[in-house]
Coordinates of C-alpha atoms and ligand atoms in Angstrom, one line a residue:
M27 CA 9.8 -61.5 -42.2
V28 CA 12.1 -58.4 -42.7
T29 CA 12.9 -56.7 -39.4
A30 CA 13.0 -52.9 -38.8
E31 CA 16.8 -53.2 -38.3
E32 CA 17.2 -54.9 -41.7
I33 CA 15.2 -52.1 -43.3
A34 CA 17.6 -49.5 -41.7
R35 CA 20.5 -51.1 -43.6
V36 CA 19.1 -49.8 -46.8
A37 CA 20.5 -46.2 -47.1
L38 CA 17.2 -44.7 -48.3
F39 CA 15.4 -45.8 -45.1
A40 CA 18.3 -45.3 -42.6
D41 CA 16.9 -42.0 -41.3
L42 CA 13.3 -43.0 -41.0
E43 CA 11.6 -42.7 -37.6
P44 CA 11.5 -46.1 -35.7
V45 CA 7.7 -46.1 -35.9
E46 CA 7.8 -45.8 -39.7
R47 CA 10.5 -48.5 -40.0
N48 CA 8.4 -50.8 -37.8
W49 CA 5.4 -50.1 -39.9
L50 CA 7.4 -50.9 -43.1
S51 CA 8.6 -54.2 -41.6
Q52 CA 4.9 -55.2 -41.2
V53 CA 4.0 -54.5 -44.9
V54 CA 7.0 -55.3 -47.1
A55 CA 7.3 -58.7 -48.9
D56 CA 10.4 -60.7 -47.9
I57 CA 11.7 -62.3 -51.2
T58 CA 14.5 -64.9 -51.4
L59 CA 15.9 -65.5 -54.9
V60 CA 18.1 -68.3 -56.3
P61 CA 20.6 -67.4 -58.9
G62 CA 18.9 -66.7 -62.2
E63 CA 15.6 -65.9 -60.6
F64 CA 14.0 -62.4 -61.2
A65 CA 12.8 -60.1 -58.5
V66 CA 11.0 -58.1 -61.2
H67 CA 10.8 -58.3 -65.0
E68 CA 11.0 -55.5 -67.5
G69 CA 7.5 -54.3 -68.0
D70 CA 6.2 -55.4 -64.5
E71 CA 4.0 -53.2 -62.4
R72 CA 5.4 -50.4 -60.2
A73 CA 7.0 -51.3 -56.9
L74 CA 10.1 -50.2 -54.9
F75 CA 12.7 -52.8 -53.7
G76 CA 15.5 -52.8 -51.2
V77 CA 18.5 -55.2 -51.4
L78 CA 19.4 -57.1 -48.1
E79 CA 21.8 -59.8 -49.2
G80 CA 23.5 -61.0 -52.4
R81 CA 23.7 -59.3 -55.8
L82 CA 21.3 -58.6 -58.7
E83 CA 22.0 -57.8 -62.3
V84 CA 20.0 -55.2 -64.1
L85 CA 18.8 -56.5 -67.5
R86 CA 17.4 -54.5 -70.4
L87 CA 16.1 -55.7 -73.7
V88 CA 17.6 -53.7 -76.5
D89 CA 16.2 -54.8 -79.9
G90 CA 15.2 -58.1 -78.5
V91 CA 18.6 -58.9 -77.0
A92 CA 18.9 -58.9 -73.2
S93 CA 22.0 -57.1 -71.9
V94 CA 23.3 -56.5 -68.4
I95 CA 23.4 -52.8 -67.8
G96 CA 24.2 -52.6 -64.1
E97 CA 24.0 -54.3 -60.7
R98 CA 22.5 -53.8 -57.2
K99 CA 24.2 -54.7 -53.9
P100 CA 23.0 -54.8 -50.3
G101 CA 21.9 -51.4 -49.1
D102 CA 20.8 -50.3 -52.7
I103 CA 17.2 -49.8 -53.8
F104 CA 15.7 -50.5 -57.3
G105 CA 12.4 -49.7 -58.9
E106 CA 12.8 -46.0 -58.3
M107 CA 12.1 -45.1 -62.0
S108 CA 8.8 -47.0 -62.0
I109 CA 7.8 -45.2 -58.9
A110 CA 9.0 -41.7 -59.7
F111 CA 8.0 -41.6 -63.4
G112 CA 4.7 -43.6 -63.1
M113 CA 5.9 -46.2 -65.6
L114 CA 6.3 -50.0 -65.8
H115 CA 9.8 -51.2 -64.8
P116 CA 12.2 -50.2 -67.6
G117 CA 14.5 -53.1 -66.8
G118 CA 14.5 -56.6 -65.2
F119 CA 16.4 -57.4 -62.0
R120 CA 17.9 -60.9 -61.8
A121 CA 19.7 -62.5 -58.9
A122 CA 23.4 -63.2 -59.8
E123 CA 23.8 -65.2 -56.5
P124 CA 21.6 -66.2 -53.6
T125 CA 19.9 -63.0 -52.9
R126 CA 17.3 -61.5 -50.5
V127 CA 15.3 -58.4 -51.2
F128 CA 12.2 -56.7 -49.9
R129 CA 9.4 -55.2 -52.0
I130 CA 7.2 -52.2 -51.1
D131 CA 4.0 -52.2 -53.1
L132 CA 2.9 -48.9 -54.6
R133 CA 0.1 -48.4 -52.2
D134 CA 2.3 -48.9 -49.2
Y135 CA 5.0 -46.6 -50.7
Q136 CA 2.4 -43.9 -51.1
A137 CA 1.4 -44.3 -47.5
L138 CA 5.0 -44.1 -46.4
V139 CA 5.8 -40.9 -48.3
A140 CA 2.7 -39.2 -47.0
A141 CA 4.4 -39.5 -43.5
A142 CA 8.0 -39.2 -44.8
P143 CA 8.0 -36.9 -47.8
E144 CA 11.8 -36.8 -47.8
V145 CA 11.8 -40.4 -49.1
A146 CA 9.9 -39.3 -52.2
E147 CA 12.3 -36.5 -52.8
Q148 CA 15.3 -38.9 -52.6
V149 CA 13.6 -41.5 -54.8
G150 CA 12.9 -38.7 -57.4
L151 CA 16.6 -37.6 -57.3
M152 CA 17.8 -41.2 -57.7
A153 CA 15.4 -41.8 -60.6
N154 CA 16.5 -38.6 -62.4
N155 CA 20.1 -39.8 -62.0
R156 CA 19.3 -43.2 -63.4
L157 CA 17.7 -41.6 -66.4
A158 CA 20.0 -38.6 -67.1
G159 CA 23.2 -39.5 -65.2
P160 CA 26.4 -40.3 -67.2
K161 CA 25.5 -44.1 -67.1
G162 CA 21.8 -43.4 -67.2
L163 CA 19.2 -44.8 -69.6
Q164 CA 19.2 -41.7 -71.7
A165 CA 23.0 -42.1 -72.4
R166 CA 22.4 -45.8 -73.1
S167 CA 19.5 -45.3 -75.5
S168 CA 21.5 -42.7 -77.5
A169 CA 24.4 -45.2 -77.8
P170 CA 24.8 -46.8 -81.2
V171 CA 22.7 -49.9 -81.8
Q172 CA 24.6 -53.2 -81.6
F173 CA 23.8 -54.8 -84.9
R174 CA 24.0 -58.6 -85.0
A175 CA 24.1 -59.0 -88.7
I176 CA 24.8 -57.1 -91.9
V177 CA 22.7 -57.8 -95.0
L178 CA 24.0 -57.0 -98.5
G179 CA 21.3 -57.0 -101.2
R180 CA 19.4 -55.0 -103.7
R181 CA 16.2 -53.2 -102.8
R182 CA 14.0 -55.0 -105.3
D183 CA 15.5 -58.5 -104.8
A184 CA 12.7 -60.8 -103.5
S185 CA 15.3 -63.0 -101.6
C186 CA 16.8 -59.9 -99.9
A187 CA 13.3 -58.7 -98.9
E188 CA 12.5 -62.2 -97.5
L189 CA 15.8 -62.2 -95.6
R190 CA 15.2 -58.8 -94.1
R191 CA 11.7 -59.7 -93.2
F192 CA 12.9 -62.8 -91.5
L193 CA 15.5 -60.9 -89.4
D194 CA 12.9 -58.3 -88.5
R195 CA 10.3 -60.9 -87.4
N196 CA 12.9 -62.7 -85.3
Q197 CA 14.0 -59.5 -83.6
V198 CA 17.5 -59.5 -84.9
P199 CA 19.0 -56.0 -85.2
F200 CA 20.7 -55.8 -88.6
R201 CA 22.2 -53.2 -91.0
W202 CA 21.1 -53.4 -94.6
L203 CA 23.6 -52.3 -97.2
Q204 CA 22.8 -52.0 -100.9
P205 CA 25.7 -52.9 -103.3
D206 CA 24.8 -50.1 -105.8
V207 CA 25.0 -47.4 -103.2
P208 CA 28.8 -46.4 -103.1
A209 CA 28.8 -45.5 -99.3
D210 CA 27.1 -48.9 -98.5
A211 CA 29.5 -50.8 -100.7
E212 CA 32.5 -49.3 -98.8
Q213 CA 30.9 -50.3 -95.4
W214 CA 30.9 -53.9 -96.5
S215 CA 34.7 -53.7 -96.2
D216 CA 35.4 -56.7 -98.3
A217 CA 35.1 -57.5 -102.0
L218 CA 31.5 -57.4 -103.0
P219 CA 30.1 -60.8 -103.8
D220 CA 29.1 -61.6 -107.5
E221 CA 25.7 -60.4 -108.5
D222 CA 24.5 -64.0 -108.6
D223 CA 25.6 -64.5 -105.0
L224 CA 23.3 -61.8 -103.6
P225 CA 21.9 -61.4 -101.1
A226 CA 24.7 -62.1 -98.6
V227 CA 24.6 -61.9 -94.8
R228 CA 27.4 -61.4 -92.4
V229 CA 27.0 -62.2 -88.8
V230 CA 28.8 -59.5 -86.8
N231 CA 32.2 -61.0 -85.8
G232 CA 31.3 -64.2 -87.6
K233 CA 30.8 -65.8 -90.9
T234 CA 29.5 -64.5 -94.2
V235 CA 27.1 -66.6 -96.2
V236 CA 25.9 -65.8 -99.7
R237 CA 22.4 -66.7 -100.9
P238 CA 21.6 -68.2 -97.6
Q239 CA 18.7 -70.5 -96.7
L240 CA 16.7 -68.9 -93.8
R241 CA 17.4 -71.9 -91.7
R242 CA 21.2 -71.4 -92.1
V243 CA 20.7 -67.8 -91.1
A244 CA 18.8 -68.9 -88.0
E245 CA 21.6 -71.3 -87.1
L246 CA 24.3 -68.7 -87.5
L247 CA 22.4 -66.3 -85.2
D248 CA 21.7 -69.0 -82.6
I249 CA 17.9 -68.9 -83.2
P250 CA 16.7 -72.4 -82.3
T251 CA 16.0 -74.7 -85.2
E252 CA 16.6 -78.1 -83.7
P253 CA 14.4 -79.8 -81.1
A254 CA 16.1 -80.4 -77.8
A255 CA 14.2 -83.6 -76.9
A256 CA 12.6 -86.6 -78.7
E257 CA 9.4 -86.6 -76.8
Y258 CA 7.0 -83.8 -75.7
D259 CA 3.7 -83.6 -73.8
T260 CA 2.5 -81.3 -76.5
V261 CA 3.8 -80.4 -79.9
I262 CA 2.3 -77.2 -81.4
V263 CA 2.1 -76.7 -85.2
G264 CA 2.7 -73.0 -85.9
A265 CA 3.7 -70.1 -83.8
G266 CA 1.1 -67.4 -84.7
P267 CA -1.0 -65.9 -81.8
A268 CA -2.7 -69.3 -81.2
G269 CA 0.5 -71.3 -81.2
L270 CA 2.4 -68.8 -79.0
A271 CA -0.5 -68.7 -76.5
A272 CA -0.6 -72.5 -76.3
A273 CA 3.2 -72.6 -76.0
L274 CA 3.2 -70.0 -73.2
Y275 CA 0.4 -71.7 -71.2
G276 CA 1.7 -75.2 -71.8
A277 CA 5.3 -74.4 -70.6
S278 CA 4.1 -72.2 -67.7
E279 CA 1.9 -75.1 -66.5
G280 CA 4.7 -77.6 -66.5
L281 CA 4.1 -79.4 -69.8
R282 CA 7.1 -80.3 -72.0
T283 CA 6.1 -78.0 -74.8
I284 CA 7.5 -77.2 -78.2
A285 CA 6.1 -75.0 -81.0
I286 CA 7.4 -75.5 -84.5
E287 CA 7.1 -72.6 -86.9
R288 CA 7.9 -72.8 -90.6
E289 CA 8.7 -69.0 -90.9
A290 CA 9.0 -66.6 -88.0
P291 CA 6.9 -66.3 -84.9
G292 CA 3.8 -64.1 -85.0
G293 CA 1.9 -65.7 -88.0
Q294 CA -0.5 -63.4 -89.8
A295 CA -0.7 -61.1 -86.9
G296 CA 3.0 -60.4 -87.3
T297 CA 2.3 -58.9 -90.7
S298 CA -0.4 -56.6 -89.4
S299 CA 0.6 -53.0 -89.4
R300 CA -1.8 -52.1 -86.5
I301 CA -4.1 -54.3 -84.4
E302 CA -6.6 -51.9 -82.9
N303 CA -9.0 -54.3 -81.1
Y304 CA -6.7 -56.4 -78.9
L305 CA -7.6 -56.0 -75.2
G306 CA -5.2 -54.1 -73.1
F307 CA -3.6 -51.9 -75.9
P308 CA -5.8 -48.8 -75.9
S309 CA -3.9 -47.1 -78.7
G310 CA -3.5 -50.3 -80.8
V311 CA -0.3 -52.4 -81.2
S312 CA 1.6 -53.4 -84.3
G313 CA 1.5 -57.1 -85.1
E314 CA 5.3 -57.2 -84.9
A315 CA 5.4 -55.7 -81.4
L316 CA 2.7 -58.1 -80.2
A317 CA 4.5 -61.1 -81.7
S318 CA 7.8 -60.1 -80.3
R319 CA 6.4 -59.5 -76.8
S320 CA 4.6 -62.9 -76.9
L321 CA 7.7 -64.7 -78.1
Q322 CA 9.8 -63.3 -75.3
Q323 CA 7.1 -64.1 -72.8
A324 CA 6.7 -67.7 -74.0
R325 CA 10.4 -68.3 -74.1
R326 CA 10.9 -66.8 -70.6
L327 CA 8.3 -69.2 -69.3
G328 CA 10.2 -72.2 -70.8
A329 CA 8.6 -72.9 -74.1
E330 CA 10.8 -74.3 -76.8
I331 CA 10.1 -72.5 -80.1
L332 CA 11.8 -73.5 -83.3
V333 CA 11.7 -71.4 -86.5
T334 CA 12.3 -72.2 -90.2
R335 CA 11.0 -75.8 -89.6
S336 CA 7.8 -77.2 -91.1
I337 CA 5.8 -80.1 -89.8
T338 CA 5.2 -82.1 -92.9
R339 CA 3.3 -85.2 -91.6
I340 CA 1.5 -86.4 -88.5
D341 CA 0.8 -90.1 -87.9
A342 CA -2.6 -90.1 -86.3
A343 CA -2.3 -93.5 -84.7
T344 CA 1.1 -93.1 -83.1
R345 CA 1.1 -89.3 -82.8
R346 CA 4.5 -89.1 -84.4
V347 CA 5.2 -85.7 -85.8
H348 CA 7.6 -85.5 -88.8
L349 CA 9.6 -82.3 -89.4
D350 CA 11.1 -81.3 -92.7
G351 CA 14.7 -82.5 -92.7
G352 CA 13.7 -85.9 -91.3
D353 CA 13.4 -85.4 -87.5
V354 CA 10.5 -87.3 -85.9
L355 CA 9.1 -86.3 -82.5
R356 CA 7.0 -88.4 -80.2
A357 CA 4.0 -86.3 -79.0
R358 CA 1.6 -87.2 -76.2
T359 CA -0.8 -84.5 -77.6
I360 CA -0.7 -82.3 -80.7
I361 CA -2.1 -78.8 -81.1
L362 CA -2.8 -77.6 -84.7
A363 CA -2.3 -73.8 -84.7
C364 CA -1.3 -73.6 -88.3
G365 CA -3.6 -70.7 -89.3
V366 CA -4.4 -69.8 -92.9
A367 CA -2.3 -68.7 -95.9
W368 CA -3.0 -65.7 -98.2
R369 CA -5.1 -66.6 -101.3
H370 CA -3.0 -65.9 -104.4
L371 CA -4.3 -64.2 -107.6
E372 CA -3.8 -65.8 -111.0
I373 CA -3.2 -62.7 -113.0
E374 CA -0.7 -62.1 -115.8
G375 CA 2.7 -61.0 -114.3
F376 CA 1.8 -61.6 -110.7
D377 CA 3.8 -64.8 -110.2
R378 CA 6.9 -63.4 -111.9
L379 CA 6.8 -60.2 -109.8
A380 CA 5.9 -61.7 -106.5
G381 CA 8.3 -60.3 -103.9
K382 CA 9.6 -57.8 -106.5
G383 CA 6.9 -55.2 -105.9
I384 CA 3.9 -57.5 -105.5
F385 CA 3.3 -58.8 -102.0
Y386 CA 0.6 -60.9 -100.4
G387 CA 0.0 -59.2 -97.1
A388 CA 2.4 -56.6 -95.9
A389 CA 5.1 -56.1 -93.3
R390 CA 6.4 -52.9 -91.8
S391 CA 9.8 -53.8 -93.2
E392 CA 8.4 -53.0 -96.7
A393 CA 7.9 -49.4 -95.7
A394 CA 11.3 -48.2 -96.8
N395 CA 10.6 -49.5 -100.3
T396 CA 7.6 -47.2 -100.7
H397 CA 9.0 -43.9 -99.7
G398 CA 7.8 -41.1 -101.9
L399 CA 6.2 -43.5 -104.4
D400 CA 2.8 -44.4 -105.7
I401 CA 1.5 -47.7 -104.4
H402 CA -1.7 -49.8 -104.6
I403 CA -3.6 -52.1 -102.4
I404 CA -6.1 -54.7 -103.5
G405 CA -8.8 -55.6 -101.1
A406 CA -11.3 -53.8 -98.9
G407 CA -11.2 -55.7 -95.6
N408 CA -9.8 -54.4 -92.3
S409 CA -6.3 -55.7 -93.1
A410 CA -6.3 -53.7 -96.4
G411 CA -7.5 -50.6 -94.5
Q412 CA -4.8 -50.9 -91.8
A413 CA -2.1 -51.4 -94.5
A414 CA -3.3 -48.3 -96.4
M415 CA -3.1 -46.2 -93.2
F416 CA 0.4 -47.5 -92.4
F417 CA 1.8 -47.0 -95.9
S418 CA 0.2 -43.5 -96.2
S419 CA 2.9 -42.2 -93.9
H420 CA 5.6 -43.5 -96.3
A421 CA 4.3 -43.5 -99.8
R422 CA 3.4 -40.4 -101.9
S423 CA 0.0 -41.9 -102.6
V424 CA -1.9 -45.0 -101.7
T425 CA -4.7 -46.2 -103.9
I426 CA -7.1 -48.9 -102.8
L427 CA -8.5 -50.9 -105.7
Y428 CA -11.8 -52.5 -105.0
R429 CA -14.4 -54.3 -107.0
G430 CA -17.4 -53.2 -104.9
D431 CA -18.9 -49.8 -104.6
T432 CA -18.7 -49.0 -100.9
L433 CA -16.0 -49.8 -98.3
E434 CA -18.5 -49.9 -95.4
K435 CA -19.7 -53.3 -96.3
S436 CA -16.4 -55.0 -95.6
M437 CA -14.3 -52.6 -93.5
S438 CA -14.9 -51.4 -89.9
Q439 CA -16.4 -47.9 -89.7
Y440 CA -13.5 -46.5 -87.6
L441 CA -11.1 -47.5 -90.4
V442 CA -13.2 -46.0 -93.1
E443 CA -13.2 -42.8 -91.1
Q444 CA -9.5 -42.9 -90.6
L445 CA -8.9 -43.4 -94.3
G446 CA -11.0 -40.3 -95.0
T447 CA -8.5 -38.2 -92.9
R448 CA -5.5 -39.0 -95.1
A449 CA -5.3 -36.8 -98.2
N450 CA -2.9 -39.2 -100.0
I451 CA -5.3 -42.2 -99.7
S452 CA -7.9 -42.7 -102.4
V453 CA -10.2 -45.5 -103.5
L454 CA -10.9 -46.7 -107.0
Y455 CA -14.3 -48.5 -106.8
R456 CA -15.5 -51.1 -109.2
T457 CA -12.0 -51.6 -110.3
E458 CA -9.9 -54.7 -110.7
V459 CA -6.3 -55.4 -111.6
V460 CA -5.9 -57.4 -114.8
A461 CA -2.1 -57.4 -115.4
A462 CA 1.2 -56.3 -113.9
Q463 CA 4.3 -55.3 -115.8
G464 CA 8.0 -54.6 -114.9
D465 CA 11.4 -56.0 -115.8
A466 CA 13.4 -56.4 -112.6
S467 CA 10.5 -55.2 -110.4
L468 CA 6.9 -53.9 -110.6
E469 CA 6.6 -50.8 -112.7
T470 CA 3.0 -50.6 -113.9
I471 CA -0.4 -52.3 -113.4
D472 CA -3.4 -52.5 -115.7
V473 CA -6.7 -51.8 -114.0
R474 CA -10.2 -52.3 -115.5
N475 CA -13.2 -50.3 -114.5
A476 CA -16.3 -52.5 -114.4
A477 CA -18.7 -49.7 -115.1
T478 CA -17.0 -48.4 -118.3
G479 CA -15.1 -51.5 -119.3
A480 CA -12.0 -49.3 -119.9
T481 CA -8.5 -50.5 -119.0
T482 CA -6.0 -48.0 -117.8
R483 CA -2.2 -48.4 -117.2
L484 CA -1.0 -46.9 -113.8
A485 CA 2.5 -46.5 -112.6
S486 CA 2.9 -48.5 -109.4
A487 CA 6.0 -49.1 -107.2
A488 CA 4.3 -51.7 -105.1
L489 CA 1.1 -53.7 -104.9
F490 CA -0.1 -55.2 -101.7
I491 CA -2.8 -57.9 -101.9
F492 CA -5.3 -58.6 -99.1
I493 CA -8.0 -60.8 -100.6
G494 CA -8.5 -63.3 -97.8
A495 CA -6.9 -66.5 -96.9
D496 CA -7.4 -70.3 -97.0
A497 CA -6.6 -73.1 -94.6
E498 CA -3.7 -75.1 -96.0
T499 CA -4.5 -78.5 -94.4
G500 CA -4.0 -80.9 -97.3
W501 CA -1.0 -82.4 -95.5
L502 CA -3.0 -83.5 -92.5
P503 CA -3.8 -87.2 -92.2
P504 CA -7.3 -88.3 -93.4
E505 CA -8.2 -89.3 -89.8
I506 CA -8.5 -85.5 -89.0
A507 CA -11.9 -84.4 -90.2
L508 CA -12.1 -81.2 -92.2
D509 CA -15.0 -79.0 -93.6
P510 CA -15.2 -78.8 -97.4
K511 CA -13.0 -75.7 -97.3
G512 CA -10.2 -77.4 -95.4
Y513 CA -10.9 -76.0 -91.9
V514 CA -10.4 -78.5 -89.0
L515 CA -13.6 -79.6 -87.3
T516 CA -13.5 -79.8 -83.5
G517 CA -15.8 -80.6 -80.6
P518 CA -19.6 -80.7 -81.4
D519 CA -18.8 -80.3 -85.2
V520 CA -16.8 -83.6 -85.2
R521 CA -19.7 -85.4 -83.6
A522 CA -22.2 -83.8 -86.0
A523 CA -20.1 -85.0 -88.9
G524 CA -20.2 -88.6 -87.6
R525 CA -16.4 -88.7 -87.1
W526 CA -16.2 -89.3 -83.3
H527 CA -16.0 -92.9 -81.9
L528 CA -15.3 -92.6 -78.1
D529 CA -18.0 -92.8 -75.5
R530 CA -17.1 -89.4 -74.0
D531 CA -17.8 -86.2 -76.0
P532 CA -14.9 -84.6 -77.8
Y533 CA -13.5 -81.6 -75.9
L534 CA -14.4 -78.3 -77.4
L535 CA -11.2 -77.9 -79.4
E536 CA -10.5 -81.6 -79.9
T537 CA -10.3 -82.9 -83.5
S538 CA -11.7 -86.2 -84.7
V539 CA -8.5 -87.8 -83.4
P540 CA -8.5 -87.9 -79.6
G541 CA -5.5 -86.0 -78.2
I542 CA -5.1 -83.8 -81.3
F543 CA -6.5 -80.3 -80.9
A544 CA -7.0 -77.3 -83.2
C545 CA -7.2 -73.6 -82.3
G546 CA -7.1 -70.3 -84.0
D547 CA -7.8 -69.5 -87.7
V548 CA -7.3 -73.1 -88.9
R549 CA -10.2 -74.3 -86.8
F550 CA -13.7 -74.4 -88.4
S551 CA -15.3 -71.3 -86.7
P552 CA -16.6 -68.0 -87.9
V553 CA -14.3 -66.0 -85.7
K554 CA -10.9 -65.1 -87.2
R555 CA -9.3 -62.7 -84.7
V556 CA -6.1 -62.3 -82.7
A557 CA -8.0 -62.4 -79.4
A558 CA -9.9 -65.5 -80.4
A559 CA -6.7 -67.3 -81.5
V560 CA -5.0 -66.3 -78.2
G561 CA -8.0 -67.5 -76.1
E562 CA -8.3 -70.8 -78.0
G563 CA -4.5 -71.4 -77.7
S564 CA -4.7 -71.1 -74.0
M565 CA -7.9 -73.1 -73.8
A566 CA -6.3 -75.9 -75.8
I567 CA -3.8 -76.4 -73.0
A568 CA -6.6 -76.9 -70.5
F569 CA -7.9 -79.7 -72.8
V570 CA -4.5 -81.2 -73.1
H571 CA -4.3 -81.5 -69.3
Q572 CA -7.7 -83.2 -69.2
Y573 CA -6.8 -85.6 -72.0
L574 CA -3.4 -86.5 -70.3
R575 CA -5.2 -87.1 -67.0
E576 CA -7.8 -89.3 -68.6
S577 CA -5.2 -91.3 -70.6
A578 CA -2.8 -91.7 -67.7
Ligands
FAD621 C1 -2.7 -58.0 -92.4 C2 -3.6 -58.6 -91.3 C3 -4.2 -57.7 -90.4 C4 -5.0 -58.3 -89.3 N1 -5.5 -57.4 -88.4 C5 -6.2 -57.9 -87.4 C6 -6.7 -57.1 -86.4 O1 -6.5 -55.8 -86.4 N2 -7.4 -57.6 -85.3 C7 -7.6 -59.0 -85.2 O2 -8.2 -59.4 -84.3 N3 -7.1 -59.8 -86.2 C8 -6.5 -59.3 -87.3 N4 -6.0 -60.2 -88.2 C9 -6.3 -61.6 -88.1 C10 -5.3 -62.3 -87.2 O3 -4.0 -62.0 -87.5 C11 -5.5 -63.8 -87.2 O4 -6.8 -64.1 -86.8 C12 -4.6 -64.5 -86.3 O5 -3.2 -64.2 -86.6 C13 -4.8 -66.0 -86.3 O6 -3.8 -66.6 -85.5 P1 -3.4 -68.2 -85.7 O7 -2.3 -68.4 -84.7 O8 -4.6 -69.0 -85.6 O9 -2.8 -68.3 -87.2 P2 -1.7 -67.6 -88.0 O10 -1.5 -66.2 -87.5 O11 -2.0 -67.8 -89.4 O12 -0.4 -68.4 -87.6 C14 -0.2 -69.7 -88.1 C15 1.3 -70.0 -88.1 O13 1.5 -71.4 -88.4 C16 2.6 -71.5 -89.3 N5 2.5 -72.8 -90.0 C17 1.5 -73.2 -90.8 N6 1.7 -74.4 -91.2 C18 2.8 -74.9 -90.6 C19 3.5 -76.1 -90.6 N7 3.0 -77.2 -91.3 N8 4.6 -76.2 -89.9 C20 5.0 -75.2 -89.1 N9 4.4 -74.0 -89.1 C21 3.3 -73.8 -89.8 C22 2.5 -70.3 -90.2 O14 3.8 -70.0 -90.8 C23 2.0 -69.2 -89.2 O15 3.1 -68.5 -88.7 C24 -5.2 -59.7 -89.3 C25 -4.6 -60.5 -90.2 C26 -3.8 -60.0 -91.2 C27 -3.2 -60.9 -92.2

């Protein structure tokens, strides 16, 4: 327990009346930290802290990278910004050596300042100084961004778009230079690579690589691509919302957990411009933000998450998991969280122009390519509506091309209403795209009106396609039962299909192979939602525990 005398050693409380210090000593939490342990994380709830012994580092995430921006020593306080400005903690506080602090919860702080208003005044002054002082957050946030990489490539080069998207989705701050923009070419400060060698990426203070494989880029930037161990309690296939949730819960509950992702964390949700219906985000959240927060959280809680690696084979009998590149992992359990992949359209010109103006799904990183231009969207589901809203703040016009005659059948009413508020969004009903043209990139599309049969050629700088997705499960072993469309059967559906052979019932998310589970969009179920994927990912871990207990 913290004594009244110890509390008096913190300058802010030195002049309190003894009765108030005694009261504080009854209510504060006494926290002992080992080096590396956090007293509070960035984004945690409001509370005020006093330092009694040791030293803490102040950490702040800037563009996904944690940097030390200050320290606190005995006698100091921290948390004053959260208290004074009514915000979550803008930074994390980590013990740099064995450290002891006390925490005053918000309610107790409010009771204290009712009796001692001068404390609130001082906390307010200190918070203002932290924000606006010469070393304050304001000064820091106006400091130039620390780029970790420089990308050199053309706007309409599909490989360059893929590279930029990869860096964005892995939260790597980078600068993009275009070789045909003279000022950019100068900034490259080296001979420009040959046209055939673009795109190129230079790691700041490091190597330059031309036409890089994404895995090579990940390696150069120290993004994990190699498993650290040969055996895991659970191996998770995919790091979309379901896989990230499973990784987070698995690691935080003490399981040796690895999630393996063939692209970048976030899955489909990472490509969503705005998720409006995820609990706890009253004004919606972009898929990228949700993915990046979840990734940080899962890694902080100890999950190993590899990117740019695919799982290519699973041996059902031995539960060996094969990665591309030849690594083989031993898994006590496996969680399939591999989601679905966009359905592709077989239309003249589409394959050739994919990534060069034609995109399946969309990412915020494409926004720069649509500024002031006329673009089109195929589809009439919520994802198409969200994309139209997002791009309408960048493009000159956004036209939704839809075969049906009313959006209300397939799109939520709130989105239909939002679309109606944007003057530069329009819908062409009973219309389908029949061809796309362009040399280096998309220039025009041919659209046919089903009512008149007439075909019209429209100028189009970009075409984003949202026509649904399919489970890509052809690579799974035949022992794992699928529905006719390739979705993985679990729980009661496995039994109903006559594919279960143990005496006990399969767990709700268990596939026809005991110890292999499925969650999220890849699972046979009518619900395809972020919240469902996250819920199932966390539930899968509960079943992993049950399975491991039973097979111990
Ligand atoms: C544009 C868009 C907007 C959306 N908007 C909303 C919304 O507003 N609200 C909502 O609730 N839902 C929304 N959704 C649906 C939501 O994103 C999905 O339901 C959710 O992402 C499913 O999560 P998942 O983890 O099951 O699968 P996914 O998100 O599909 O993730 C699966 C991951 O597994 C990886 N993977 C696949 N196979 C392998 C393999 N063999 N090896 C390694 N990795 C592999 C993939 O690369 C992918 O990253 C939207 C979807 C899209 C596309």
